[in-house]
Short mmCIF file of C-alpha atoms in Angstrom, two decimals:
data_model
loop_
_atom_site.label_atom_id
_atom_site.label_comp_id
_atom_site.label_asym_id
_atom_site.label_seq_id
_atom_site.Cartn_x
_atom_site.Cartn_y
_atom_site.Cartn_z
CA MET A 1 -2.59 113.60 87.52
CA VAL A 2 -4.15 110.35 86.35
CA LEU A 3 -1.99 107.98 84.33
CA LYS A 4 -3.12 104.99 82.35
CA ARG A 5 -1.34 102.02 83.87
CA ARG A 6 -0.73 100.12 80.68
CA SER A 7 1.06 96.85 81.20
CA LEU A 8 4.78 97.04 80.55
CA GLN A 9 5.38 93.62 82.00
CA PRO A 10 5.95 90.33 80.18
CA PRO A 11 3.49 87.52 80.84
CA VAL A 12 3.93 85.22 83.81
CA MET A 13 5.92 82.13 82.90
CA HIS A 14 5.67 78.67 84.46
CA PRO A 15 7.28 75.49 83.20
CA ARG A 16 4.86 73.53 81.02
CA ARG A 17 6.62 70.19 80.84
CA ARG A 18 6.87 67.60 83.59
CA GLN A 19 3.95 68.77 85.71
CA ASP A 20 4.77 65.88 88.00
CA ILE A 21 7.86 67.85 89.03
CA THR A 22 5.74 70.93 89.67
CA GLN A 23 3.30 68.96 91.79
CA HIS A 24 5.95 67.11 93.78
CA ASN A 25 8.60 69.79 94.32
CA VAL A 26 6.83 73.14 94.04
CA GLY A 27 3.46 71.96 95.30
CA THR A 28 4.56 69.72 98.16
CA LEU A 29 8.28 69.37 98.92
CA PHE A 30 9.18 73.07 99.05
CA ASN A 31 6.35 73.71 101.52
CA SER A 32 7.33 71.00 103.98
CA LYS A 33 8.96 71.77 107.32
CA ASP A 34 11.41 68.91 106.92
CA PHE A 35 12.69 70.32 103.64
CA GLN A 36 12.94 73.79 105.14
CA ASN A 37 15.07 72.51 107.98
CA GLU A 38 17.23 70.42 105.64
CA VAL A 39 18.04 73.40 103.42
CA ALA A 40 18.63 75.63 106.43
CA HIS A 41 21.11 73.15 107.87
CA ARG A 42 22.88 72.93 104.52
CA LEU A 43 23.47 76.68 104.65
CA SER A 44 24.32 76.52 108.35
CA GLY A 45 27.05 73.98 107.69
CA ALA A 46 28.44 76.13 104.86
CA VAL A 47 28.58 79.20 107.10
CA GLN A 48 30.50 77.27 109.76
CA ILE A 49 33.49 76.98 107.42
CA PRO A 50 35.23 80.41 107.56
CA THR A 51 36.20 80.83 103.92
CA ILE A 52 37.49 84.36 104.41
CA ALA A 53 39.10 86.28 101.57
CA TYR A 54 41.33 89.05 102.91
CA ASP A 55 42.69 92.02 101.02
CA GLY A 56 46.27 91.54 99.88
CA MET A 57 46.44 87.75 100.11
CA ASP A 58 49.31 86.03 98.34
CA PRO A 59 48.48 83.64 95.48
CA VAL A 60 46.90 80.26 96.07
CA GLY A 61 49.61 77.81 97.09
CA GLU A 62 51.68 80.53 98.73
CA ASP A 63 49.22 81.84 101.30
CA PRO A 64 47.97 79.19 103.78
CA ARG A 65 44.82 81.20 104.45
CA TRP A 66 43.38 79.77 101.22
CA ASP A 67 43.60 76.22 102.56
CA ILE A 68 40.23 76.45 104.35
CA PHE A 69 38.59 76.26 100.92
CA TYR A 70 39.61 72.58 100.65
CA GLN A 71 37.33 71.95 103.61
CA PHE A 72 34.51 73.86 101.96
CA SER A 73 34.67 71.94 98.67
CA ASP A 74 34.69 68.67 100.65
CA TYR A 75 31.60 69.86 102.49
CA LEU A 76 29.74 70.53 99.24
CA GLU A 77 30.60 67.08 97.92
CA ARG A 78 29.33 65.41 101.10
CA THR A 79 26.18 67.54 101.14
CA PHE A 80 25.22 67.08 97.48
CA PRO A 81 26.30 63.54 96.51
CA ARG A 82 23.63 63.29 93.83
CA VAL A 83 24.87 66.49 92.17
CA TYR A 84 28.47 65.29 92.22
CA LYS A 85 27.48 61.98 90.70
CA ALA A 86 25.31 63.34 87.87
CA LEU A 87 27.14 66.56 86.92
CA THR A 88 30.69 67.09 85.73
CA VAL A 89 32.44 68.88 88.58
CA GLU A 90 35.82 70.51 87.96
CA THR A 91 38.18 72.53 90.08
CA VAL A 92 39.77 75.56 88.46
CA SER A 93 42.69 77.45 89.96
CA THR A 94 42.61 75.06 92.96
CA HIS A 95 39.48 76.32 94.72
CA ALA A 96 37.05 77.56 92.06
CA LEU A 97 34.32 75.09 91.13
CA LEU A 98 32.68 74.51 87.77
CA TYR A 99 29.54 72.36 87.59
CA THR A 100 28.31 71.30 84.15
CA TRP A 101 24.94 69.63 83.63
CA GLN A 102 25.13 68.63 79.99
CA GLY A 103 21.94 69.15 78.00
CA TRP A 104 20.94 66.89 75.15
CA ASP A 105 20.25 69.70 72.63
CA GLU A 106 23.60 71.18 71.61
CA THR A 107 21.90 73.80 69.41
CA LEU A 108 20.84 75.63 72.58
CA LYS A 109 23.33 77.94 74.23
CA PRO A 110 24.05 77.07 77.88
CA MET A 111 22.69 79.14 80.75
CA LEU A 112 25.25 80.15 83.36
CA LEU A 113 24.55 80.65 87.06
CA MET A 114 27.21 82.22 89.25
CA ALA A 115 28.02 82.38 92.94
CA HIS A 116 31.06 82.73 95.18
CA SER A 117 32.18 80.80 98.24
CA ASP A 118 34.36 83.42 99.96
CA VAL A 119 33.22 85.86 102.62
CA VAL A 120 34.49 89.08 104.16
CA PRO A 121 36.11 88.96 107.62
CA ALA A 122 33.82 89.25 110.61
CA GLY A 123 36.09 91.74 112.37
CA GLN A 124 37.73 90.76 115.63
CA SER A 125 36.79 94.04 117.32
CA ALA A 126 33.12 93.54 116.48
CA THR A 127 32.81 89.85 117.36
CA SER A 128 31.29 90.62 120.76
CA GLU A 129 28.52 92.60 119.07
CA TRP A 130 27.18 89.56 117.18
CA SER A 131 24.07 87.91 118.59
CA TYR A 132 25.69 84.56 117.81
CA PRO A 133 29.33 83.86 116.92
CA PRO A 134 29.87 84.94 113.30
CA PHE A 135 30.82 81.46 112.08
CA SER A 136 28.41 79.47 114.21
CA GLY A 137 25.81 79.14 111.46
CA TYR A 138 23.22 79.21 114.21
CA TYR A 139 19.72 78.34 113.00
CA ASP A 140 16.85 79.49 115.23
CA GLY A 141 14.02 78.22 113.04
CA GLU A 142 13.62 81.58 111.29
CA PHE A 143 17.13 82.78 110.40
CA ILE A 144 20.50 81.26 109.64
CA TRP A 145 23.03 83.53 111.34
CA GLY A 146 26.63 84.18 110.40
CA ARG A 147 29.09 85.66 107.97
CA GLY A 148 28.30 84.60 104.42
CA SER A 149 24.77 83.45 105.23
CA GLU A 150 23.44 86.08 102.83
CA ASP A 151 26.50 87.01 100.80
CA ASP A 152 26.85 84.67 99.03
CA LYS A 153 26.57 81.12 100.37
CA SER A 154 22.79 81.35 100.31
CA ASN A 155 22.78 81.63 96.51
CA LEU A 156 25.23 78.76 96.15
CA ILE A 157 23.32 76.42 98.46
CA ALA A 158 20.02 77.37 96.78
CA MET A 159 21.40 76.67 93.28
CA LEU A 160 22.80 73.26 94.19
CA THR A 161 19.64 72.38 96.12
CA ALA A 162 17.49 73.25 93.09
CA VAL A 163 19.65 71.03 90.86
CA ASP A 164 19.52 68.26 93.45
CA CYS A 165 15.70 68.42 93.56
CA LEU A 166 15.50 68.21 89.77
CA LEU A 167 17.87 65.25 89.72
CA ALA A 168 15.71 63.49 92.29
CA CYS A 169 12.82 63.74 89.80
CA ASP A 170 14.96 62.35 86.97
CA PHE A 171 14.91 65.68 85.12
CA LYS A 172 17.09 65.54 82.00
CA PRO A 173 17.97 69.03 80.73
CA GLN A 174 17.64 69.99 77.13
CA ARG A 175 19.80 73.11 77.64
CA THR A 176 23.21 72.75 79.27
CA LEU A 177 23.39 74.33 82.72
CA ILE A 178 26.68 75.64 84.12
CA VAL A 179 27.22 76.74 87.71
CA SER A 180 30.41 78.73 88.19
CA VAL A 181 31.63 79.29 91.76
CA GLY A 182 34.46 81.73 92.44
CA PHE A 183 36.38 82.03 95.68
CA ASP A 184 37.92 85.53 95.74
CA GLU A 185 35.07 87.91 94.93
CA GLU A 186 35.51 89.61 98.31
CA GLY A 187 39.29 89.55 98.21
CA GLY A 188 40.00 93.01 96.90
CA ALA A 189 40.33 94.59 93.52
CA ASP A 190 43.82 93.26 92.82
CA GLN A 191 42.94 89.58 93.19
CA SER A 192 41.59 87.44 90.37
CA TYR A 193 42.58 83.84 91.04
CA GLY A 194 39.03 82.49 90.88
CA ALA A 195 36.51 84.28 88.70
CA ARG A 196 38.99 85.38 86.05
CA CYS A 197 40.26 81.82 85.63
CA LEU A 198 36.72 80.45 85.50
CA ALA A 199 35.78 82.96 82.82
CA ASP A 200 38.93 82.19 80.83
CA THR A 201 38.17 78.48 81.04
CA LEU A 202 34.63 78.95 79.78
CA LEU A 203 35.72 81.32 77.03
CA ALA A 204 38.33 78.86 75.77
CA ARG A 205 35.82 76.00 75.90
CA TYR A 206 32.69 77.63 74.45
CA GLY A 207 33.83 80.85 72.77
CA LYS A 208 32.71 84.48 72.75
CA ASP A 209 28.99 85.19 73.35
CA SER A 210 28.44 81.47 73.91
CA MET A 211 26.13 81.72 76.93
CA GLU A 212 22.41 82.42 76.48
CA LEU A 213 22.44 84.41 79.69
CA ILE A 214 24.44 84.83 82.89
CA PHE A 215 22.78 85.21 86.30
CA ASP A 216 24.82 86.24 89.35
CA GLU A 217 24.26 87.62 92.82
CA GLY A 218 23.11 91.15 93.55
CA ILE A 219 20.89 92.97 96.01
CA ALA A 220 18.02 91.21 97.75
CA GLY A 221 16.02 91.45 94.59
CA ILE A 222 12.38 91.87 95.68
CA GLU A 223 11.82 95.22 97.41
CA LYS A 224 8.77 97.30 98.23
CA ARG A 225 8.95 100.75 96.72
CA PHE A 226 6.11 103.26 96.38
CA GLY A 227 3.76 100.69 97.89
CA THR A 228 4.60 98.16 95.17
CA ASP A 229 6.75 95.03 95.07
CA PHE A 230 9.61 95.48 92.61
CA ALA A 231 11.98 92.81 91.38
CA LEU A 232 15.23 94.51 90.46
CA PRO A 233 17.67 92.48 88.40
CA ALA A 234 20.72 94.64 87.69
CA THR A 235 21.45 94.88 83.98
CA ALA A 236 24.67 96.84 84.47
CA GLU A 237 27.15 97.75 87.16
CA LYS A 238 29.29 100.78 87.74
CA GLY A 239 32.98 100.95 87.00
CA TYR A 240 35.73 101.22 89.58
CA VAL A 241 39.01 103.00 90.15
CA ASP A 242 41.07 103.84 93.23
CA VAL A 243 43.10 107.04 93.11
CA THR A 244 45.99 107.54 95.52
CA ILE A 245 47.13 111.12 96.13
CA LYS A 246 50.56 111.54 97.68
CA VAL A 247 52.01 114.80 98.97
CA SER A 248 55.79 114.79 99.49
CA VAL A 249 57.64 117.72 101.10
CA PRO A 250 60.90 118.20 103.02
CA GLY A 251 60.76 117.07 106.65
CA GLY A 252 62.31 118.56 109.74
CA HIS A 253 61.74 119.20 113.42
CA SER A 254 58.23 120.07 114.48
CA SER A 255 59.49 122.98 116.61
CA THR A 256 59.98 125.04 113.43
CA PRO A 257 57.10 124.05 111.18
CA PRO A 258 56.19 125.61 107.83
CA ASP A 259 52.76 127.15 107.28
CA HIS A 260 51.52 123.82 105.93
CA THR A 261 52.85 120.35 106.59
CA ALA A 262 52.41 117.48 104.14
CA ILE A 263 49.25 116.57 106.03
CA GLY A 264 47.97 120.14 105.82
CA PHE A 265 48.58 120.25 102.08
CA LEU A 266 46.87 116.88 101.71
CA ALA A 267 43.88 118.23 103.66
CA GLN A 268 43.56 121.01 101.10
CA THR A 269 43.44 118.53 98.23
CA ILE A 270 40.85 116.44 100.09
CA ARG A 271 38.64 119.48 100.53
CA LEU A 272 38.95 120.30 96.83
CA ILE A 273 37.94 116.76 95.91
CA GLU A 274 34.92 116.66 98.20
CA ASP A 275 33.81 120.17 97.21
CA HIS A 276 33.88 119.29 93.52
CA PRO A 277 31.92 116.04 93.04
CA PHE A 278 31.28 114.52 89.66
CA PRO A 279 28.12 115.82 88.02
CA SER A 280 24.94 113.81 88.11
CA GLN A 281 23.52 112.82 84.76
CA LEU A 282 20.66 110.52 83.75
CA ILE A 283 21.36 109.19 80.28
CA ARG A 284 19.15 107.05 78.09
CA HIS A 285 20.89 103.69 78.54
CA ASN A 286 21.16 103.96 82.33
CA PRO A 287 18.89 101.18 83.72
CA THR A 288 17.79 103.64 86.40
CA LEU A 289 15.81 105.57 83.80
CA ILE A 290 13.91 102.46 82.74
CA TYR A 291 13.21 101.61 86.39
CA LEU A 292 11.91 105.11 87.09
CA ARG A 293 9.57 105.00 84.11
CA GLN A 294 8.27 101.58 85.13
CA ALA A 295 7.76 102.86 88.67
CA ALA A 296 5.95 105.97 87.45
CA LEU A 297 3.57 103.92 85.33
CA LEU A 298 2.98 100.90 87.55
CA SER A 299 3.60 101.79 91.21
CA LYS A 300 0.69 102.39 93.55
CA ASN A 301 1.84 105.22 95.81
CA MET A 302 4.31 107.42 93.92
CA PRO A 303 3.69 111.13 94.56
CA ASP A 304 2.10 112.83 91.56
CA ASP A 305 4.82 115.48 91.28
CA LEU A 306 7.46 112.76 91.04
CA ARG A 307 5.44 110.89 88.42
CA GLU A 308 5.21 114.09 86.43
CA ALA A 309 8.95 114.72 86.82
CA ILE A 310 9.70 111.23 85.50
CA LEU A 311 7.21 111.17 82.65
CA GLY A 312 7.14 114.84 81.71
CA SER A 313 9.28 115.90 78.77
CA GLN A 314 10.37 119.15 80.44
CA SER A 315 11.13 117.91 83.95
CA SER A 316 14.64 116.45 83.76
CA ARG A 317 16.07 119.03 86.18
CA LYS A 318 13.41 118.24 88.78
CA LEU A 319 14.08 114.51 88.39
CA LEU A 320 17.83 114.98 88.91
CA GLU A 321 17.09 117.04 92.02
CA TYR A 322 15.03 114.15 93.37
CA LEU A 323 17.84 111.68 92.67
CA ASP A 324 20.49 113.95 94.18
CA ASN A 325 18.55 114.40 97.42
CA ASP A 326 19.32 110.86 98.60
CA ARG A 327 22.77 109.28 98.58
CA GLU A 328 21.46 105.87 97.50
CA ARG A 329 19.60 107.38 94.54
CA ARG A 330 22.44 109.77 93.75
CA ALA A 331 24.84 106.85 93.36
CA MET A 332 22.76 105.66 90.39
CA VAL A 333 23.49 108.80 88.35
CA ARG A 334 26.88 110.00 89.56
CA THR A 335 30.44 108.76 89.84
CA SER A 336 30.89 108.47 93.58
CA THR A 337 33.89 109.78 95.51
CA ALA A 338 34.78 108.23 98.86
CA ILE A 339 37.77 109.37 100.93
CA ASP A 340 38.54 106.05 102.56
CA VAL A 341 42.15 105.80 103.78
CA VAL A 342 44.47 108.56 105.00
CA GLN A 343 48.07 108.03 106.10
CA GLY A 344 50.76 110.46 107.18
CA GLY A 345 53.22 111.22 109.94
CA ASP A 346 55.41 108.98 112.08
CA LYS A 347 56.19 110.92 115.24
CA VAL A 348 54.83 113.91 117.12
CA ASN A 349 58.09 115.94 116.95
CA SER A 350 58.96 115.05 113.36
CA LEU A 351 57.43 116.84 110.37
CA PRO A 352 55.84 114.34 107.99
CA GLU A 353 57.62 114.06 104.68
CA ASN A 354 54.80 112.13 103.01
CA ALA A 355 51.04 112.02 103.37
CA THR A 356 48.62 110.01 101.26
CA VAL A 357 44.91 109.57 100.76
CA LEU A 358 43.16 106.72 98.97
CA VAL A 359 39.98 107.73 97.16
CA ASN A 360 37.55 105.09 95.92
CA HIS A 361 35.30 105.74 92.92
CA ARG A 362 32.38 103.81 91.53
CA ILE A 363 32.14 105.09 87.99
CA ALA A 364 28.75 106.07 86.54
CA ILE A 365 27.48 104.71 83.25
CA GLN A 366 28.18 108.02 81.47
CA ASP A 367 31.78 108.25 82.72
CA SER A 368 34.97 106.19 82.42
CA VAL A 369 38.35 105.73 84.08
CA HIS A 370 39.71 108.30 81.64
CA VAL A 371 37.06 110.82 82.72
CA VAL A 372 37.99 110.30 86.38
CA LYS A 373 41.69 110.90 85.67
CA ASP A 374 40.93 114.04 83.65
CA HIS A 375 38.78 115.30 86.51
CA TYR A 376 41.69 115.02 88.93
CA VAL A 377 44.15 116.69 86.58
CA SER A 378 41.84 119.65 85.91
CA LEU A 379 40.98 119.97 89.61
CA LEU A 380 44.46 119.69 91.12
CA SER A 381 46.64 121.29 88.45
CA PRO A 382 45.71 124.86 89.48
CA TRP A 383 46.34 123.95 93.12
CA ALA A 384 49.75 122.49 92.26
CA ARG A 385 50.66 125.62 90.28
CA ARG A 386 49.57 127.87 93.12
CA TRP A 387 51.83 126.11 95.63
CA ASN A 388 54.55 125.35 93.08
CA PHE A 389 54.27 121.60 93.46
CA ASN A 390 55.59 119.21 90.88
CA LEU A 391 52.50 117.39 89.62
CA ASN A 392 53.01 113.79 88.53
CA ALA A 393 49.62 112.65 87.33
CA PHE A 394 49.05 109.01 86.39
CA GLY A 395 52.56 108.55 85.02
CA ALA A 396 52.90 111.96 83.31
CA ARG A 397 54.88 114.89 84.72
CA MET A 398 52.55 117.87 84.39
CA HIS A 399 53.87 120.63 86.66
CA LYS A 400 53.89 124.16 85.19
CA ASN A 401 55.53 127.17 86.79
CA HIS A 402 52.73 129.18 88.35
CA GLU A 403 54.35 132.50 87.49
CA ASP A 404 54.69 132.22 83.70
CA GLY A 405 52.87 129.02 82.79
CA ALA A 406 55.98 127.49 81.20
CA THR A 407 56.70 123.82 81.63
CA ARG A 408 59.54 123.26 84.11
CA THR A 409 62.50 121.36 82.77
CA ASP A 410 65.18 122.10 85.38
CA GLY A 411 64.00 119.47 87.86
CA THR A 412 63.89 121.93 90.78
CA ASN A 413 61.28 121.53 93.45
CA ASP A 414 60.28 124.76 95.18
CA CYS A 415 57.76 123.13 97.49
CA GLY A 416 57.18 119.45 96.93
CA ASP A 417 55.65 116.72 94.82
CA LEU A 418 52.01 115.91 94.25
CA THR A 419 51.64 112.42 92.80
CA LEU A 420 48.44 110.81 91.51
CA VAL A 421 48.28 107.06 90.93
CA ALA A 422 45.31 105.02 89.71
CA SER A 423 44.86 101.35 90.59
CA TYR A 424 42.39 98.68 89.51
CA GLU A 425 40.89 100.47 86.53
CA LEU A 426 37.52 99.12 85.44
CA ASP A 427 35.14 100.96 83.14
CA PRO A 428 31.37 100.55 83.66
CA SER A 429 29.98 97.27 82.40
CA PRO A 430 28.03 96.87 79.18
CA VAL A 431 24.28 97.28 79.66
CA SER A 432 22.11 94.24 79.01
CA ASP A 433 19.18 94.88 76.70
CA THR A 434 15.81 94.73 78.46
CA ASP A 435 14.13 94.23 75.07
CA ASP A 436 16.00 90.95 74.63
CA ALA A 437 14.12 87.66 74.97
CA CYS A 438 16.31 86.68 77.92
CA PHE A 439 15.02 89.56 80.00
CA ARG A 440 11.44 88.56 79.14
CA TRP A 441 12.14 84.97 80.17
CA LEU A 442 13.74 86.11 83.42
CA SER A 443 10.94 88.58 84.16
CA GLY A 444 8.25 86.02 83.40
CA THR A 445 9.89 83.49 85.74
CA ILE A 446 10.22 86.07 88.53
CA ARG A 447 6.52 86.91 88.25
CA GLY A 448 5.69 83.20 88.15
CA VAL A 449 7.57 82.59 91.40
CA PHE A 450 6.86 85.80 93.33
CA GLY A 451 3.43 86.73 91.99
CA GLU A 452 2.00 88.52 88.97
CA ASN A 453 1.71 91.79 90.93
CA VAL A 454 5.48 92.06 91.18
CA VAL A 455 6.87 94.70 88.82
CA VAL A 456 10.14 93.66 87.20
CA ALA A 457 12.43 96.57 86.35
CA PRO A 458 16.16 96.79 85.67
CA GLU A 459 18.56 98.21 88.23
CA LEU A 460 22.08 99.62 88.12
CA LEU A 461 24.38 97.92 90.61
CA SER A 462 26.66 100.40 92.38
CA GLY A 463 29.14 97.70 93.41
CA ASN A 464 30.97 95.08 91.37
CA THR A 465 30.44 91.35 91.07
CA ASP A 466 32.46 88.55 89.53
CA THR A 467 30.59 89.22 86.28
CA ARG A 468 33.28 91.82 85.48
CA TYR A 469 35.33 88.93 84.10
CA TYR A 470 32.46 87.42 82.08
CA TRP A 471 31.53 90.24 79.71
CA ASP A 472 32.81 88.35 76.64
CA LEU A 473 30.66 85.29 77.39
CA SER A 474 27.24 86.91 76.96
CA PRO A 475 25.69 90.32 76.38
CA GLN A 476 22.82 89.28 78.66
CA ILE A 477 24.06 89.45 82.26
CA TYR A 478 21.75 89.88 85.26
CA ARG A 479 22.59 90.33 88.92
CA MET A 480 20.05 89.69 91.67
CA SER A 481 19.62 87.62 94.79
CA PRO A 482 16.09 86.24 94.28
CA TRP A 483 14.32 86.66 97.62
CA ARG A 484 12.03 89.17 99.29
CA ALA A 485 13.90 91.69 101.43
CA SER A 486 10.75 92.04 103.56
CA HIS A 487 11.45 88.62 105.09
CA ASP A 488 13.95 90.36 107.37
CA PRO A 489 12.45 93.41 109.11
CA ARG A 490 15.96 94.57 110.06
CA GLY A 491 16.93 94.75 106.41
CA THR A 492 19.92 93.25 104.68
CA ARG A 493 22.94 92.70 106.95
CA MET A 494 25.57 91.66 104.45
CA HIS A 495 29.12 92.75 105.32
CA THR A 496 28.13 93.87 108.79
CA VAL A 497 27.40 92.60 112.31
CA ASP A 498 24.64 89.99 112.60
CA GLU A 499 24.51 89.01 108.95
CA ARG A 500 21.69 86.50 108.64
CA MET A 501 19.52 84.83 106.04
CA PRO A 502 15.79 84.30 106.53
CA VAL A 503 14.92 80.67 105.84
CA ALA A 504 11.79 81.89 104.02
CA GLY A 505 14.04 83.84 101.66
CA LEU A 506 16.35 80.87 101.23
CA LEU A 507 13.41 78.68 100.18
CA GLU A 508 12.31 81.35 97.71
CA MET A 509 15.77 81.23 96.17
CA VAL A 510 15.58 77.45 95.81
CA LYS A 511 12.18 77.75 94.12
CA PHE A 512 13.37 80.50 91.79
CA TYR A 513 16.44 78.61 90.58
CA HIS A 514 14.39 75.42 90.26
CA GLU A 515 11.80 77.15 88.06
CA PHE A 516 14.26 79.32 86.12
CA ILE A 517 16.24 76.27 85.06
CA ARG A 518 13.04 74.61 83.86
CA VAL A 519 11.72 77.70 82.03
CA MET A 520 15.04 78.24 80.28
CA ASP A 521 15.01 74.58 79.29
CA GLU A 522 11.77 75.05 77.40
CA VAL A 523 12.37 78.33 75.55
CA ARG A 524 14.39 79.09 72.46
CA ARG A 525 14.88 82.09 70.22
#
């Protein structure tokens, strides 16, 4: 099957003004070994400060584990004195940072860059497995090693370095630039001391839809797929909900057990959940569909049968089969179900009275929190009726007598209670429009920095970023860490042992932010 590879890509974009900056920074400075080592040591120093965000931390001011962030903000001020002198730097909610580089043309909406300073724990049990101590920030000339080196201190250091380089050339922005730095992105779904307060501050100051675009972290954004380099800015991210299932039954001595203990009953519900996944569906506004079409038209080595499945009008079933055959691809078209935490039982000779399971869901574009709840009710109601459990689902008592179908009102409990509770409910994000000028500007800059042969296509992010608090500030939100994943042959190591950042990738990030700021300064609608 031969396809005409018509160009679906916007033109390459380079800054046109101030070619002296291009010659000095892009042409010379960014290629020098001294600059490479300076930027690497900036990131190394940032990694050495263990700004860990744990699940379940108490609020700032009450939990001393937040105090390490004072040291980190001091480090940034020492490392970037020129930035702190020229920009307005504010602290929000104690440890969040807001940098504002005021532009001289107030008719232009600001552009907003985002990052976060917190990191996940390194894990005491796994410390011995690290090649270098996880907070050493060791730099071997090729990689900066340590927790947070990739996620997300690399983006933060690259952004501030790009601004610093522009300041050194006496660049005066036309468009206001804002850099918003949260400190609890990794801290768990129930924490929002940083990003939420930053978003609220910006919303109160500038108003709804006041930002031209928002750019935040994401996957290592330049990947080779089907023999072709793809840049994959995420234009949407999945929703999120945790569902806790609790089985409660009478206890007793283990010498006279019933047919099923609380744990046994819970195991039955777990099997039901895993045996009945959410259906896969590829709908029109899922960014995955746009990516697949771009890949089918522009990639070098895609198998012909897959191209035909993507582009053919009668091949949707075959395409879904392809997506379902790999768990990474499947996550782009299905609400995921992950049995993550199970608890039950206290003692070997005592029957457990309670057993619980925590199930994590990343909600697909076509679904919602409401859809997830309905799924659980329809799936577990028949089971509860069969075993005569009282079903308390998401705040509503829903048990029906399994013999006659009548709603029970007498409060009796023939077997036990099955309780479903949802926590941290987040619907999927809005989808940014790839036909918008902002996506063309972003795509043109990416191709200008990484090469005109790079194919830019939107991606759906399966996780969640701090952008979940920023939806009201702009309809154009993109999530990508702008460096080539191929710089690390071991692949991305974020959130695991031996996290590291290639210095070549770090320099690419500096160059991208440097050029993106300049391109956005020259364009207008």
